[in-house]
């Protein structure tokens, strides 16, 4: 009897990231009014544009809009299963966050992430810094969010010292 092959879902080790590769995150996520109100109230964001239908109807948008922080959190969250689940050490920060177009209740968000740069950590052997460019588009292909973030990633523990390769930009 042969031993069955088992694969555990995880993100990528630092050594597996390749500059220029784009990961498409599917399925998309349709953002509902309930999602938006829950996120907005849970994060104590009292912005009327997200909560007050009457007030929002009088704005240039004519309706309430999805909280942009929900949009950002969702595109980053979409990337987790493919890229960082169980292999990230830390989220180091964002160097760019922008929202070129609004998300509306009922819009479906699709995300993708491009690996912009990798470099071995100078202070943490066996780990590396990866710069990721996240982009979120609605169902019509309109870019609704863009973010660039740096993450500290674990190297493959089975490769030991070989995980300290130098990255490229």
PDB file of C-alpha atoms in Angstrom:
ATOM      1  CA  UNK A   1       0.000   0.000   0.000  1.00  0.00           C
ATOM      2  CA  UNK A   2       1.394   3.386  -0.968  1.00  0.00           C
ATOM      3  CA  UNK A   3       1.350   6.284   1.411  1.00  0.00           C
ATOM      4  CA  UNK A   4      -1.113   8.963   0.374  1.00  0.00           C
ATOM      5  CA  UNK A   5       0.280  12.348  -0.563  1.00  0.00           C
ATOM      6  CA  UNK A   6      -0.941  15.186   1.644  1.00  0.00           C
ATOM      7  CA  UNK A   7      -0.778  18.899   0.908  1.00  0.00           C
ATOM      8  CA  UNK A   8      -1.405  21.470   3.615  1.00  0.00           C
ATOM      9  CA  UNK A   9      -2.773  24.827   2.496  1.00  0.00           C
ATOM     10  CA  UNK A  10      -0.371  27.630   3.302  1.00  0.00           C
ATOM     11  CA  UNK A  11       1.013  30.853   1.976  1.00  0.00           C
ATOM     12  CA  UNK A  12       4.335  31.098   0.184  1.00  0.00           C
ATOM     13  CA  UNK A  13       7.706  30.915   1.872  1.00  0.00           C
ATOM     14  CA  UNK A  14       9.948  33.907   1.210  1.00  0.00           C
ATOM     15  CA  UNK A  15      11.958  31.762  -1.229  1.00  0.00           C
ATOM     16  CA  UNK A  16       8.874  31.103  -3.361  1.00  0.00           C
ATOM     17  CA  UNK A  17       8.013  34.727  -4.166  1.00  0.00           C
ATOM     18  CA  UNK A  18       8.994  35.838  -7.685  1.00  0.00           C
ATOM     19  CA  UNK A  19       9.172  39.484  -8.652  1.00  0.00           C
ATOM     20  CA  UNK A  20       6.618  40.420 -11.306  1.00  0.00           C
ATOM     21  CA  UNK A  21       4.277  37.488 -10.730  1.00  0.00           C
ATOM     22  CA  UNK A  22       0.596  38.458 -10.425  1.00  0.00           C
ATOM     23  CA  UNK A  23      -1.743  36.372  -8.282  1.00  0.00           C
ATOM     24  CA  UNK A  24      -5.456  36.624  -9.055  1.00  0.00           C
ATOM     25  CA  UNK A  25      -7.602  36.117  -5.965  1.00  0.00           C
ATOM     26  CA  UNK A  26     -10.844  34.319  -6.678  1.00  0.00           C
ATOM     27  CA  UNK A  27     -13.672  34.023  -5.970  1.00  0.00           C
ATOM     28  CA  UNK A  28     -14.656  37.656  -5.771  1.00  0.00           C
ATOM     29  CA  UNK A  29     -16.638  39.041  -2.850  1.00  0.00           C
ATOM     30  CA  UNK A  30     -19.960  40.810  -3.292  1.00  0.00           C
ATOM     31  CA  UNK A  31     -20.107  43.503  -0.609  1.00  0.00           C
ATOM     32  CA  UNK A  32     -23.586  43.824   0.850  1.00  0.00           C
ATOM     33  CA  UNK A  33     -25.203  46.620   2.816  1.00  0.00           C
ATOM     34  CA  UNK A  34     -25.082  44.369   5.892  1.00  0.00           C
ATOM     35  CA  UNK A  35     -21.323  43.812   5.441  1.00  0.00           C
ATOM     36  CA  UNK A  36     -20.738  47.540   5.213  1.00  0.00           C
ATOM     37  CA  UNK A  37     -22.906  48.538   8.185  1.00  0.00           C
ATOM     38  CA  UNK A  38     -21.388  45.798  10.365  1.00  0.00           C
ATOM     39  CA  UNK A  39     -17.795  46.733   9.474  1.00  0.00           C
ATOM     40  CA  UNK A  40     -18.477  50.456   9.827  1.00  0.00           C
ATOM     41  CA  UNK A  41     -20.102  50.172  13.234  1.00  0.00           C
ATOM     42  CA  UNK A  42     -17.657  47.529  14.481  1.00  0.00           C
ATOM     43  CA  UNK A  43     -14.744  49.869  13.715  1.00  0.00           C
ATOM     44  CA  UNK A  44     -16.566  52.861  15.292  1.00  0.00           C
ATOM     45  CA  UNK A  45     -16.567  54.822  12.038  1.00  0.00           C
ATOM     46  CA  UNK A  46     -19.513  57.176  12.311  1.00  0.00           C
ATOM     47  CA  UNK A  47     -19.108  58.635   8.808  1.00  0.00           C
ATOM     48  CA  UNK A  48     -22.585  59.521   7.534  1.00  0.00           C
ATOM     49  CA  UNK A  49     -21.573  58.504   3.995  1.00  0.00           C
ATOM     50  CA  UNK A  50     -21.712  54.885   5.204  1.00  0.00           C
ATOM     51  CA  UNK A  51     -24.597  54.998   7.684  1.00  0.00           C
ATOM     52  CA  UNK A  52     -27.084  57.772   6.867  1.00  0.00           C
ATOM     53  CA  UNK A  53     -29.044  56.968   3.692  1.00  0.00           C
ATOM     54  CA  UNK A  54     -30.890  60.296   3.688  1.00  0.00           C
ATOM     55  CA  UNK A  55     -27.719  62.357   4.057  1.00  0.00           C
ATOM     56  CA  UNK A  56     -25.782  60.249   1.536  1.00  0.00           C
ATOM     57  CA  UNK A  57     -28.590  60.580  -1.027  1.00  0.00           C
ATOM     58  CA  UNK A  58     -27.874  64.324  -1.077  1.00  0.00           C
ATOM     59  CA  UNK A  59     -24.183  63.892  -1.907  1.00  0.00           C
ATOM     60  CA  UNK A  60     -22.666  63.728  -5.385  1.00  0.00           C
ATOM     61  CA  UNK A  61     -22.852  59.910  -5.110  1.00  0.00           C
ATOM     62  CA  UNK A  62     -26.607  59.861  -4.445  1.00  0.00           C
ATOM     63  CA  UNK A  63     -26.335  56.915  -2.054  1.00  0.00           C
ATOM     64  CA  UNK A  64     -24.268  55.420   0.744  1.00  0.00           C
ATOM     65  CA  UNK A  65     -20.872  54.046  -0.260  1.00  0.00           C
ATOM     66  CA  UNK A  66     -18.924  51.071   1.031  1.00  0.00           C
ATOM     67  CA  UNK A  67     -16.421  52.004   3.727  1.00  0.00           C
ATOM     68  CA  UNK A  68     -13.042  52.199   1.962  1.00  0.00           C
ATOM     69  CA  UNK A  69     -11.339  50.453   4.889  1.00  0.00           C
ATOM     70  CA  UNK A  70     -13.616  47.451   4.265  1.00  0.00           C
ATOM     71  CA  UNK A  71     -12.511  47.480   0.631  1.00  0.00           C
ATOM     72  CA  UNK A  72      -8.839  47.589   1.667  1.00  0.00           C
ATOM     73  CA  UNK A  73      -9.250  44.890   4.325  1.00  0.00           C
ATOM     74  CA  UNK A  74     -11.026  42.658   1.821  1.00  0.00           C
ATOM     75  CA  UNK A  75      -8.402  42.868  -0.939  1.00  0.00           C
ATOM     76  CA  UNK A  76      -5.626  42.190   1.587  1.00  0.00           C
ATOM     77  CA  UNK A  77      -7.687  39.369   3.080  1.00  0.00           C
ATOM     78  CA  UNK A  78      -8.262  37.830  -0.358  1.00  0.00           C
ATOM     79  CA  UNK A  79      -4.498  37.498  -0.778  1.00  0.00           C
ATOM     80  CA  UNK A  80      -3.905  35.673   2.498  1.00  0.00           C
ATOM     81  CA  UNK A  81      -4.723  32.113   1.442  1.00  0.00           C
ATOM     82  CA  UNK A  82      -2.422  32.233  -1.588  1.00  0.00           C
ATOM     83  CA  UNK A  83       0.408  34.338  -0.243  1.00  0.00           C
ATOM     84  CA  UNK A  84       0.824  34.702   3.521  1.00  0.00           C
ATOM     85  CA  UNK A  85      -1.306  32.184   5.431  1.00  0.00           C
ATOM     86  CA  UNK A  86       0.960  30.638   8.075  1.00  0.00           C
ATOM     87  CA  UNK A  87       4.167  31.973   6.503  1.00  0.00           C
ATOM     88  CA  UNK A  88       4.058  35.688   7.381  1.00  0.00           C
ATOM     89  CA  UNK A  89       6.073  37.017  10.304  1.00  0.00           C
ATOM     90  CA  UNK A  90       4.706  40.569  10.285  1.00  0.00           C
ATOM     91  CA  UNK A  91       2.893  43.170   8.223  1.00  0.00           C
ATOM     92  CA  UNK A  92       5.503  45.953   8.077  1.00  0.00           C
ATOM     93  CA  UNK A  93       3.329  48.708   6.663  1.00  0.00           C
ATOM     94  CA  UNK A  94       1.740  50.379   3.693  1.00  0.00           C
ATOM     95  CA  UNK A  95       3.554  52.865   1.469  1.00  0.00           C
ATOM     96  CA  UNK A  96       0.513  53.607  -0.701  1.00  0.00           C
ATOM     97  CA  UNK A  97      -3.227  53.335  -0.211  1.00  0.00           C
ATOM     98  CA  UNK A  98      -5.640  54.891  -2.692  1.00  0.00           C
ATOM     99  CA  UNK A  99      -9.267  54.566  -3.678  1.00  0.00           C
ATOM    100  CA  UNK A 100      -9.710  55.875  -7.255  1.00  0.00           C
ATOM    101  CA  UNK A 101     -13.407  54.959  -7.456  1.00  0.00           C
ATOM    102  CA  UNK A 102     -16.092  54.105  -4.883  1.00  0.00           C
ATOM    103  CA  UNK A 103     -17.557  50.706  -4.089  1.00  0.00           C
ATOM    104  CA  UNK A 104     -21.325  50.571  -3.817  1.00  0.00           C
ATOM    105  CA  UNK A 105     -23.510  48.088  -1.944  1.00  0.00           C
ATOM    106  CA  UNK A 106     -23.961  45.057  -4.201  1.00  0.00           C
ATOM    107  CA  UNK A 107     -20.673  45.552  -6.063  1.00  0.00           C
ATOM    108  CA  UNK A 108     -18.409  42.516  -6.365  1.00  0.00           C
ATOM    109  CA  UNK A 109     -14.773  43.045  -5.474  1.00  0.00           C
ATOM    110  CA  UNK A 110     -12.025  41.107  -7.263  1.00  0.00           C
ATOM    111  CA  UNK A 111      -8.432  41.295  -6.091  1.00  0.00           C
ATOM    112  CA  UNK A 112      -4.998  40.636  -7.447  1.00  0.00           C
ATOM    113  CA  UNK A 113      -1.515  41.022  -6.047  1.00  0.00           C
ATOM    114  CA  UNK A 114       1.740  41.639  -7.885  1.00  0.00           C
ATOM    115  CA  UNK A 115       5.057  40.827  -6.233  1.00  0.00           C
ATOM    116  CA  UNK A 116       6.967  44.091  -6.662  1.00  0.00           C
ATOM    117  CA  UNK A 117      10.201  43.303  -4.838  1.00  0.00           C
ATOM    118  CA  UNK A 118      11.872  40.740  -2.609  1.00  0.00           C
ATOM    119  CA  UNK A 119      14.991  41.038  -0.483  1.00  0.00           C
ATOM    120  CA  UNK A 120      16.549  38.935   2.214  1.00  0.00           C
ATOM    121  CA  UNK A 121      16.281  40.472   5.662  1.00  0.00           C
ATOM    122  CA  UNK A 122      19.553  42.026   6.818  1.00  0.00           C
ATOM    123  CA  UNK A 123      18.722  41.540  10.490  1.00  0.00           C
ATOM    124  CA  UNK A 124      16.657  38.333  10.543  1.00  0.00           C
ATOM    125  CA  UNK A 125      18.409  35.316   8.987  1.00  0.00           C
ATOM    126  CA  UNK A 126      16.067  32.960   7.146  1.00  0.00           C
ATOM    127  CA  UNK A 127      13.466  35.667   6.581  1.00  0.00           C
ATOM    128  CA  UNK A 128      12.833  38.228   3.858  1.00  0.00           C
ATOM    129  CA  UNK A 129      10.893  41.361   3.030  1.00  0.00           C
ATOM    130  CA  UNK A 130       8.390  41.170   0.182  1.00  0.00           C
ATOM    131  CA  UNK A 131       6.707  44.232  -1.327  1.00  0.00           C
ATOM    132  CA  UNK A 132       3.210  43.459  -2.583  1.00  0.00           C
ATOM    133  CA  UNK A 133       0.998  45.619  -4.796  1.00  0.00           C
ATOM    134  CA  UNK A 134      -2.679  44.841  -4.151  1.00  0.00           C
ATOM    135  CA  UNK A 135      -5.334  46.001  -6.607  1.00  0.00           C
ATOM    136  CA  UNK A 136      -9.098  45.693  -6.194  1.00  0.00           C
ATOM    137  CA  UNK A 137     -11.536  46.043  -9.103  1.00  0.00           C
ATOM    138  CA  UNK A 138     -15.309  45.936  -9.166  1.00  0.00           C
ATOM    139  CA  UNK A 139     -17.354  43.673 -11.432  1.00  0.00           C
ATOM    140  CA  UNK A 140     -16.940  46.150 -14.300  1.00  0.00           C
ATOM    141  CA  UNK A 141     -13.136  46.121 -14.071  1.00  0.00           C
ATOM    142  CA  UNK A 142     -12.973  49.590 -12.482  1.00  0.00           C
ATOM    143  CA  UNK A 143     -10.079  49.936 -10.028  1.00  0.00           C
ATOM    144  CA  UNK A 144     -11.577  50.783  -6.629  1.00  0.00           C
ATOM    145  CA  UNK A 145      -8.492  50.294  -4.438  1.00  0.00           C
ATOM    146  CA  UNK A 146      -4.746  50.076  -4.746  1.00  0.00           C
ATOM    147  CA  UNK A 147      -2.263  49.461  -1.933  1.00  0.00           C
ATOM    148  CA  UNK A 148       1.442  48.738  -1.659  1.00  0.00           C
ATOM    149  CA  UNK A 149       2.598  46.971   1.480  1.00  0.00           C
ATOM    150  CA  UNK A 150       5.721  45.361   2.831  1.00  0.00           C
ATOM    151  CA  UNK A 151       5.575  42.055   4.683  1.00  0.00           C
ATOM    152  CA  UNK A 152       8.242  40.104   6.537  1.00  0.00           C
ATOM    153  CA  UNK A 153       8.065  36.467   5.451  1.00  0.00           C
ATOM    154  CA  UNK A 154       9.534  33.268   6.810  1.00  0.00           C
ATOM    155  CA  UNK A 155      11.975  31.360   4.662  1.00  0.00           C
ATOM    156  CA  UNK A 156      11.296  27.691   4.023  1.00  0.00           C
ATOM    157  CA  UNK A 157      12.440  25.935   7.213  1.00  0.00           C
ATOM    158  CA  UNK A 158      13.340  22.837   5.198  1.00  0.00           C
ATOM    159  CA  UNK A 159      15.830  24.838   3.121  1.00  0.00           C
ATOM    160  CA  UNK A 160      17.602  26.429   6.082  1.00  0.00           C
ATOM    161  CA  UNK A 161      20.354  28.794   5.007  1.00  0.00           C
ATOM    162  CA  UNK A 162      19.370  28.568   1.339  1.00  0.00           C
ATOM    163  CA  UNK A 163      16.288  30.655   2.139  1.00  0.00           C
ATOM    164  CA  UNK A 164      18.558  33.672   2.514  1.00  0.00           C
ATOM    165  CA  UNK A 165      18.728  34.279  -1.227  1.00  0.00           C
ATOM    166  CA  UNK A 166      18.930  37.852  -2.326  1.00  0.00           C
ATOM    167  CA  UNK A 167      15.810  39.261  -3.912  1.00  0.00           C
ATOM    168  CA  UNK A 168      15.291  41.379  -6.967  1.00  0.00           C
ATOM    169  CA  UNK A 169      13.423  44.547  -7.666  1.00  0.00           C
TER     170      UNK A 169
END
